[in-house]
Amino acid sequence: MNTRRLMKHKGRNVYMISGGVTKFAKASPDMDFRLRVKKAFDYALNDINLSLDQIDGSVASYFSDHFQRQLMSGIMVQDYLGLTPKPSKRVEGGGATGGLAFQTGYEEIASGRMDVCAVYGFETMSHVNTWKGNEFIALASDTNFDYPVGGFYTGYYAMMAVRHMHEFGTTVEQMAKVSVKNHGNAMHNPYSQSPMKLTVEDVRKSPMVAYPLTRLDVCTMSDGAAVAILASEEKAFQLCEKPVLVKSIGTGTDTMRLADRPFGKVPLLPNESQSDYKNLKYPGIHSFRAGRMAAKEAYEGAGITDPLEELDVVELHDAYTSSEIQTYEDLGLCKYGEGGAFIDEGKSSLKGKVPVNPSGGLLASGHPVGATGIMQAVFMHWQLQGSIKKHFKNDALQVHNAKTGLIHSHAGTGTYVTVTIMEAV
Amino acid sequence: MTIDYDAKMPESQEGTEVYNVDPLIVKSTYSIDYIHSYAQDSEFFRALGKRKLMGSKCKKCGYTYATPRSHCMMCGSETEWFQLPNKGRIHTFTTCYFGSEQFLSQTPFHLVMVEFDGVDSLFLGRLIGADTEDLRIGMPVVARFKRLQSFSPTDVYFVPARE
């Protein structure tokens, strides 16, 4: 069941040639979603002197129709940007919307349909209060069996965290260290929403949201937009001095209801063996099988057999501190059960073995859902170009000589997960 | 044919709540009543009124679900209803101190995922009758049913079971 077939036809090589991001904020009522995307889009265009007529089409990335009570927001952006009557479509998959849309843009180029494709993502979460926003997000859980009982995503993640602690001995202090790391990294990211210098004690003392997750273990609501421009090999080198190869994509899924997750065997990465996990019932509700499957497919496509050694930088979906630790394991940066030690040992810190979320991640950069996965692509593009200094006006977060990067976008309780490998050329 | 060159739209005193003038931020309201069908899951909700917790069992491969589904995710075959035991154990838990607007007034509340002997999947419910400090994985719990049904999965809830 867990064997995966590689894509029969890999298609054409795909490159990312430019990107733009707005500064994420809890609320930015001075701009609507169209203008916000326009700002990120113009930044991406200006960075490589690209003009509208060079773009063949687009992919629109946004999660919720509830937040603004505006259906077909995608076409309104297409229209505002001046991209009509070119082809476009909306892609939606909860928190992974941005990652899925980016991969759809990849497919537009790889298939030969387009030579240059704009992927734009946005979310406006400030038009409702935080608790109404949580209600909208919770509608992305089974409305017969899950929403009426819990109706709160932090509650679902808290239950997974409790089980992870039980299975592997992960501690709340280890989770807090993720918050300290990501908020700290964000101090050097001018686009981030919540840069903060924190201690483990600060995180633990902040108000409890759902045991064991505190306010500082959880990302915030955001208004924001992000744009990635993808191109074929020929166009990429014509239009951009330093394109970045989008080397491979992987996508996994899992059951909508946490309650339905099976208790089976771990789908193994090349550097693991079944004997590593003799008594582990997988995924249960301690791990994200979709994340593992996405990583497995992406690694196969990129020929990666030892992720910790071969990846130089990772931007992953840390909606919760606990899910960053869980994701270290899904991505095979360490074995299942070693995620807590991984943060303890500083392996994911800016100067560590593989910096994870140097941008500050969702926890500190913000999480305007449809923009988030594209924001990760933009930050990774700049990392692999070595252009962080140009875009951030400081190079504190530049991972030196970064050659291979991984971006990871994640929906629901791990229902859709995307992993994309990018490479400096 | 009547052309009225002085036609005037009637005025309304309803007005609009304004939060801010620059940029202009106004209140807009949206509410809707859904005619929600539980469709193939209906039996589960009806059975709660008879103090029965119903799960699904695959007719072909025998996989059992504590949260019902009419087709098996393992083999795609149709499932049949079967009654779950009332007693189970906590597989995991949390206490929510905040929540969605709809449930905010009910906080703090405990969520538990319950495992049942011999059943392959779990069930999500509320638990009362204990503090967070009392909760532990593996703790026996028992289902209780509301007398007056609201036809919601919260018609069943859990309390600690005497061991």
Coordinates of C-alpha atoms in Angstrom, one line a residue, chain A residues 1-374:
Chain A
M1 CA 0.0 0.0 0.0
N2 CA 2.8 2.3 0.7
T3 CA 4.8 1.7 -2.4
R4 CA 4.8 4.8 -4.6
R5 CA 5.2 5.0 -8.4
L6 CA 7.4 7.7 -9.7
M7 CA 5.8 10.0 -12.2
K8 CA 5.9 8.3 -15.5
H9 CA 7.0 11.4 -17.3
K10 CA 9.0 13.9 -15.3
G11 CA 8.2 16.6 -17.8
R12 CA 10.2 19.7 -18.4
N13 CA 12.6 21.2 -15.8
V14 CA 10.9 24.0 -13.8
Y15 CA 12.6 27.0 -12.3
M16 CA 11.5 29.7 -9.9
I17 CA 12.7 33.0 -11.3
S18 CA 11.3 35.6 -8.9
G19 CA 9.1 36.1 -5.8
G20 CA 7.5 38.8 -3.6
V21 CA 5.9 38.9 -0.2
T22 CA 3.9 41.6 1.7
K23 CA 4.7 42.2 5.3
F24 CA 2.3 40.0 7.2
A25 CA 0.2 41.7 9.8
K26 CA -2.7 40.8 12.1
A27 CA -4.8 43.3 10.2
S28 CA -3.9 45.6 7.3
P29 CA -7.3 47.3 6.5
D30 CA -5.6 49.9 4.3
M31 CA -5.3 47.4 1.5
D32 CA -7.7 44.7 0.3
F33 CA -6.6 41.3 -1.0
R34 CA -6.2 42.5 -4.6
L35 CA -3.9 45.4 -3.8
R36 CA -1.9 43.2 -1.4
V37 CA -1.3 40.6 -4.1
K38 CA -0.5 43.5 -6.5
K39 CA 2.2 44.7 -4.2
A40 CA 3.9 41.3 -3.9
F41 CA 3.4 40.7 -7.7
D42 CA 5.0 44.0 -8.6
Y43 CA 7.9 43.3 -6.3
A44 CA 8.4 40.0 -8.1
L45 CA 8.1 41.6 -11.5
N46 CA 10.5 44.5 -10.7
D47 CA 13.1 42.2 -9.2
I48 CA 13.8 40.7 -12.7
N49 CA 12.3 43.4 -14.9
L50 CA 9.5 41.1 -16.0
S51 CA 6.5 42.5 -17.8
L52 CA 2.9 41.4 -17.8
D53 CA 3.0 40.2 -21.4
Q54 CA 5.7 37.7 -20.6
I55 CA 3.4 35.8 -18.2
D56 CA 1.4 32.9 -19.8
G57 CA -1.1 32.3 -17.0
S58 CA -1.5 31.9 -13.3
V59 CA -2.6 29.8 -10.3
A60 CA -4.6 31.4 -7.5
S61 CA -4.1 30.2 -3.9
Y62 CA -6.5 31.0 -1.2
F63 CA -8.2 28.9 1.5
S64 CA -11.4 30.3 2.8
D65 CA -14.4 31.9 1.2
H66 CA -15.8 32.6 4.6
F67 CA -13.2 35.1 5.8
Q68 CA -14.3 37.8 3.4
R69 CA -17.7 36.4 2.2
Q70 CA -16.5 36.9 -1.3
L71 CA -16.7 34.0 -3.7
M72 CA -14.3 33.9 -6.7
S73 CA -11.7 36.1 -5.1
G74 CA -9.2 34.5 -7.5
I75 CA -10.6 36.0 -10.6
M76 CA -10.8 39.4 -8.9
V77 CA -7.0 39.2 -8.3
Q78 CA -6.4 37.9 -11.9
D79 CA -8.4 40.9 -13.1
Y80 CA -6.7 43.5 -10.8
L81 CA -3.3 42.3 -11.8
G82 CA -4.1 42.7 -15.5
L83 CA -3.7 39.0 -16.2
T84 CA -7.1 38.5 -17.9
P85 CA -7.9 36.9 -20.3
K86 CA -5.0 34.5 -19.7
P87 CA -5.6 31.0 -18.2
S88 CA -5.9 30.7 -14.4
K89 CA -7.4 28.4 -11.8
R90 CA -7.9 28.3 -8.1
V91 CA -6.3 25.6 -6.0
E92 CA -7.5 25.0 -2.4
G93 CA -6.4 22.5 0.2
G94 CA -6.6 24.0 3.7
G95 CA -3.3 25.0 5.2
A96 CA -1.5 23.4 2.3
T97 CA -3.2 25.6 -0.2
G98 CA 0.0 27.5 -0.9
G99 CA 2.1 24.4 -1.3
L100 CA -0.5 22.8 -3.6
A101 CA -0.8 25.9 -5.7
F102 CA 3.0 26.1 -6.1
Q103 CA 3.0 22.5 -7.2
T104 CA 0.2 23.2 -9.7
G105 CA 2.3 26.1 -11.1
Y106 CA 5.1 23.5 -11.4
E107 CA 2.8 21.2 -13.3
E108 CA 1.8 24.0 -15.7
I109 CA 5.4 24.5 -16.7
A110 CA 6.5 20.8 -16.5
S111 CA 3.6 19.8 -18.8
G112 CA 4.7 22.4 -21.4
R113 CA 1.4 24.2 -21.2
M114 CA 3.0 27.4 -20.0
D115 CA 6.5 28.9 -20.1
V116 CA 6.0 31.5 -17.4
C117 CA 3.4 31.0 -14.7
A118 CA 2.6 33.3 -11.8
V119 CA 1.4 31.6 -8.6
Y120 CA -0.2 34.1 -6.2
G121 CA -1.5 33.4 -2.7
F122 CA -3.4 35.5 -0.3
E123 CA -5.7 35.5 2.8
T124 CA -7.5 38.2 4.6
M125 CA -8.2 36.9 8.1
S126 CA -8.8 40.2 9.9
H127 CA -12.4 40.8 8.7
V128 CA -13.6 38.5 11.5
N129 CA -12.5 38.3 15.2
T130 CA -10.0 35.7 16.2
W131 CA -12.5 33.3 17.7
K132 CA -14.8 33.5 14.6
G133 CA -11.7 32.9 12.5
N134 CA -11.0 29.8 14.6
E135 CA -14.5 28.7 13.9
F136 CA -14.0 29.1 10.1
I137 CA -10.8 27.1 10.3
A138 CA -12.5 24.4 12.4
L139 CA -15.0 24.0 9.7
A140 CA -12.1 22.3 7.9
S141 CA -12.8 19.3 10.2
D142 CA -15.6 16.8 9.8
T143 CA -18.8 18.8 10.5
N144 CA -20.7 15.6 11.5
F145 CA -18.3 14.2 14.1
D146 CA -15.4 16.5 14.8
Y147 CA -16.5 20.2 14.6
P148 CA -19.5 19.9 17.0
V149 CA -17.3 18.2 19.6
G150 CA -14.1 20.1 19.6
G151 CA -14.4 22.7 16.9
F152 CA -10.9 24.0 17.5
Y153 CA -7.7 23.2 15.6
T154 CA -5.4 23.9 18.5
G155 CA -7.4 21.3 20.5
Y156 CA -6.8 18.7 17.8
Y157 CA -3.1 19.5 17.6
A158 CA -2.8 19.5 21.4
M159 CA -4.2 15.9 21.5
M160 CA -1.5 14.9 18.9
A161 CA 1.1 16.6 21.0
V162 CA 0.0 14.7 24.2
R163 CA 0.2 11.5 22.3
H164 CA 3.7 12.4 20.9
M165 CA 4.8 13.1 24.4
H166 CA 3.4 9.7 25.5
E167 CA 5.0 7.7 22.7
F168 CA 8.4 9.4 22.6
G169 CA 8.9 11.3 25.8
T170 CA 8.8 14.7 24.0
T171 CA 8.6 17.6 26.5
V172 CA 6.8 20.9 26.6
E173 CA 10.2 22.5 27.0
Q174 CA 11.3 21.0 23.7
M175 CA 8.2 22.4 22.0
A176 CA 8.9 25.8 23.6
K177 CA 12.4 25.8 22.2
V178 CA 10.9 25.8 18.7
S179 CA 9.0 28.9 19.6
V180 CA 12.1 30.6 21.0
K181 CA 14.1 29.6 17.8
N182 CA 11.5 30.7 15.2
H183 CA 10.4 34.0 16.9
G184 CA 14.1 34.8 17.4
N185 CA 15.0 34.1 13.7
A186 CA 12.1 36.5 12.7
M187 CA 13.9 39.4 14.5
H188 CA 16.0 39.6 11.3
N189 CA 13.1 39.1 8.9
P190 CA 11.5 42.5 8.0
Y191 CA 8.5 40.7 6.5
S192 CA 7.6 38.8 9.8
Q193 CA 4.6 39.5 11.9
S194 CA 5.8 38.6 15.3
P195 CA 9.5 38.9 15.8
M196 CA 10.3 38.3 19.5
K197 CA 13.2 37.5 21.8
L198 CA 11.8 34.8 24.1
T199 CA 12.8 32.3 26.7
V200 CA 11.4 28.8 27.3
E201 CA 9.9 30.2 30.4
D202 CA 8.1 33.0 28.5
V203 CA 6.5 30.4 26.3
R204 CA 5.4 28.2 29.1
K205 CA 4.1 31.2 31.1
S206 CA 2.0 32.6 28.3
P207 CA -1.8 31.7 28.5
M208 CA -2.7 28.1 28.0
V209 CA -4.7 27.7 24.8
A210 CA -5.2 23.9 24.8
Y211 CA -3.1 21.8 27.1
P212 CA -0.1 21.6 26.6
L213 CA 0.0 24.3 23.9
T214 CA 0.3 27.9 25.1
R215 CA -0.3 31.1 23.1
L216 CA 3.4 31.1 22.0
D217 CA 3.2 27.5 20.8
V218 CA 0.6 28.6 18.2
C219 CA 0.7 30.7 15.1
T220 CA -1.5 33.8 14.6
M221 CA -4.1 35.0 12.1
S222 CA -2.7 37.2 9.4
D223 CA -3.4 39.3 6.4
G224 CA -0.9 38.8 3.7
A225 CA 0.0 37.9 0.1
A226 CA 2.9 36.1 -1.6
V227 CA 3.8 35.6 -5.3
A228 CA 6.1 33.1 -7.0
I229 CA 7.0 33.2 -10.7
L230 CA 7.9 29.9 -12.3
A231 CA 9.4 29.3 -15.7
S232 CA 10.7 26.7 -18.1
E233 CA 14.4 26.2 -18.4
E234 CA 14.8 28.2 -21.6
K235 CA 12.7 31.2 -20.3
A236 CA 14.3 31.0 -16.8
F237 CA 17.8 31.7 -18.1
Q238 CA 16.6 34.3 -20.5
L239 CA 14.6 36.2 -17.9
C240 CA 16.6 35.7 -14.7
E241 CA 20.2 36.0 -13.8
K242 CA 19.9 33.4 -11.0
P243 CA 17.0 31.1 -11.3
V244 CA 16.5 28.3 -8.8
L245 CA 15.6 24.8 -9.9
V246 CA 12.4 23.3 -8.5
K247 CA 13.8 19.8 -8.5
S248 CA 10.9 17.7 -7.4
I249 CA 7.5 17.7 -5.8
G250 CA 5.8 15.3 -3.4
T251 CA 2.2 15.2 -2.0
G252 CA 0.6 13.0 0.6
T253 CA -2.9 12.8 2.1
D254 CA -4.5 11.3 5.2
T255 CA -8.0 10.8 6.6
M256 CA -10.0 13.9 7.4
R257 CA -10.8 12.6 10.9
L258 CA -8.0 12.0 13.3
A259 CA -10.0 9.2 14.7
D260 CA -9.7 7.2 11.5
R261 CA -5.9 7.2 11.3
P262 CA -4.6 3.6 11.2
F263 CA -2.1 1.9 13.4
G264 CA 0.2 0.3 10.8
K265 CA 3.8 0.4 9.7
V266 CA 6.1 3.4 8.9
P267 CA 6.6 4.1 5.2
L268 CA 10.4 4.0 5.3
L269 CA 12.9 6.4 3.8
P270 CA 16.1 5.0 2.3
N271 CA 18.1 5.7 5.5
E272 CA 15.6 3.8 7.8
S273 CA 14.7 0.2 8.4
Q274 CA 11.6 -1.4 9.8
S275 CA 13.7 -2.6 12.8
D276 CA 14.0 1.1 13.8
Y277 CA 10.3 1.1 14.6
K278 CA 9.6 -2.4 16.0
N279 CA 6.8 -1.4 18.4
L280 CA 5.6 1.8 16.8
K281 CA 2.0 1.8 15.6
Y282 CA 1.9 4.3 12.7
P283 CA 0.8 7.0 12.1
G284 CA -1.7 6.8 15.0
I285 CA -2.3 10.3 16.0
H286 CA 1.3 11.1 16.9
S287 CA 2.7 11.5 13.4
F288 CA 1.7 12.8 9.9
R289 CA 1.6 10.0 7.4
A290 CA 0.8 12.6 4.6
G291 CA 4.0 14.4 5.5
R292 CA 6.1 11.3 5.3
M293 CA 4.5 10.3 2.0
A294 CA 5.1 13.8 0.5
A295 CA 8.7 13.6 1.6
K296 CA 9.2 10.1 0.2
E297 CA 7.9 11.1 -3.2
A298 CA 9.9 14.4 -3.3
Y299 CA 13.1 12.6 -2.1
E300 CA 12.7 9.9 -4.8
G301 CA 12.2 12.6 -7.4
A302 CA 15.3 14.5 -6.3
G303 CA 17.5 11.4 -5.6
I304 CA 17.8 12.3 -1.9
T305 CA 18.7 9.3 0.3
D306 CA 20.0 11.0 3.4
P307 CA 17.9 14.1 4.0
L308 CA 19.9 15.4 7.0
E309 CA 23.1 15.3 5.0
E310 CA 21.7 16.5 1.7
L311 CA 19.4 19.3 2.7
D312 CA 21.0 22.7 3.6
V313 CA 17.9 24.6 4.7
V314 CA 14.2 23.8 5.4
E315 CA 11.1 26.0 5.6
L316 CA 8.4 23.9 7.2
H317 CA 4.8 24.4 8.3
D318 CA 5.1 25.1 12.0
A319 CA 1.5 26.2 12.7
Y320 CA 2.3 24.7 16.2
T321 CA 5.6 24.1 17.9
S322 CA 4.6 20.5 18.3
S323 CA 4.0 20.1 14.6
E324 CA 7.5 21.3 13.8
I325 CA 8.9 18.6 16.0
Q326 CA 6.6 16.0 14.4
T327 CA 7.6 17.2 11.0
Y328 CA 11.4 16.8 11.6
E329 CA 10.5 13.1 11.9
D330 CA 8.2 12.9 8.9
L331 CA 10.9 14.5 6.8
G332 CA 13.5 12.0 8.1
L333 CA 15.8 14.7 9.5
C334 CA 15.8 12.4 12.4
K335 CA 14.1 9.1 13.2
Y336 CA 10.6 9.0 14.7
G337 CA 10.8 9.7 18.4
E338 CA 14.0 11.8 18.0
G339 CA 12.3 15.1 17.2
G340 CA 12.6 16.5 20.7
A341 CA 16.3 15.7 20.9
F342 CA 16.7 17.3 17.4
I343 CA 15.7 20.7 18.8
D344 CA 17.5 20.2 22.1
E345 CA 20.7 19.6 20.2
G346 CA 20.3 22.7 18.2
K347 CA 20.3 20.9 14.9
S348 CA 17.5 23.0 13.5
S349 CA 18.9 26.4 14.7
L350 CA 20.2 29.0 12.3
K351 CA 23.8 27.8 12.9
G352 CA 22.8 24.1 13.3
K353 CA 23.1 21.1 11.0
V354 CA 20.1 22.1 8.9
P355 CA 18.5 25.4 9.7
V356 CA 14.7 25.0 9.9
N357 CA 12.5 28.0 9.5
P358 CA 15.3 30.6 9.3
S359 CA 12.5 33.0 8.3
G360 CA 10.7 32.5 11.5
G361 CA 8.2 30.1 10.0
L362 CA 4.5 30.4 10.5
L363 CA 4.9 30.9 14.2
A364 CA 6.6 34.3 13.8
S365 CA 6.3 35.2 10.1
G366 CA 2.6 34.7 10.2
H367 CA 0.1 32.4 8.5
P368 CA -2.2 34.1 6.0
V369 CA -3.2 30.6 4.8
G370 CA -3.3 30.9 1.0
A371 CA -0.1 32.9 1.0
T372 CA 1.9 30.8 3.5
G373 CA 3.2 28.0 1.2
I374 CA 4.2 30.6 -1.4

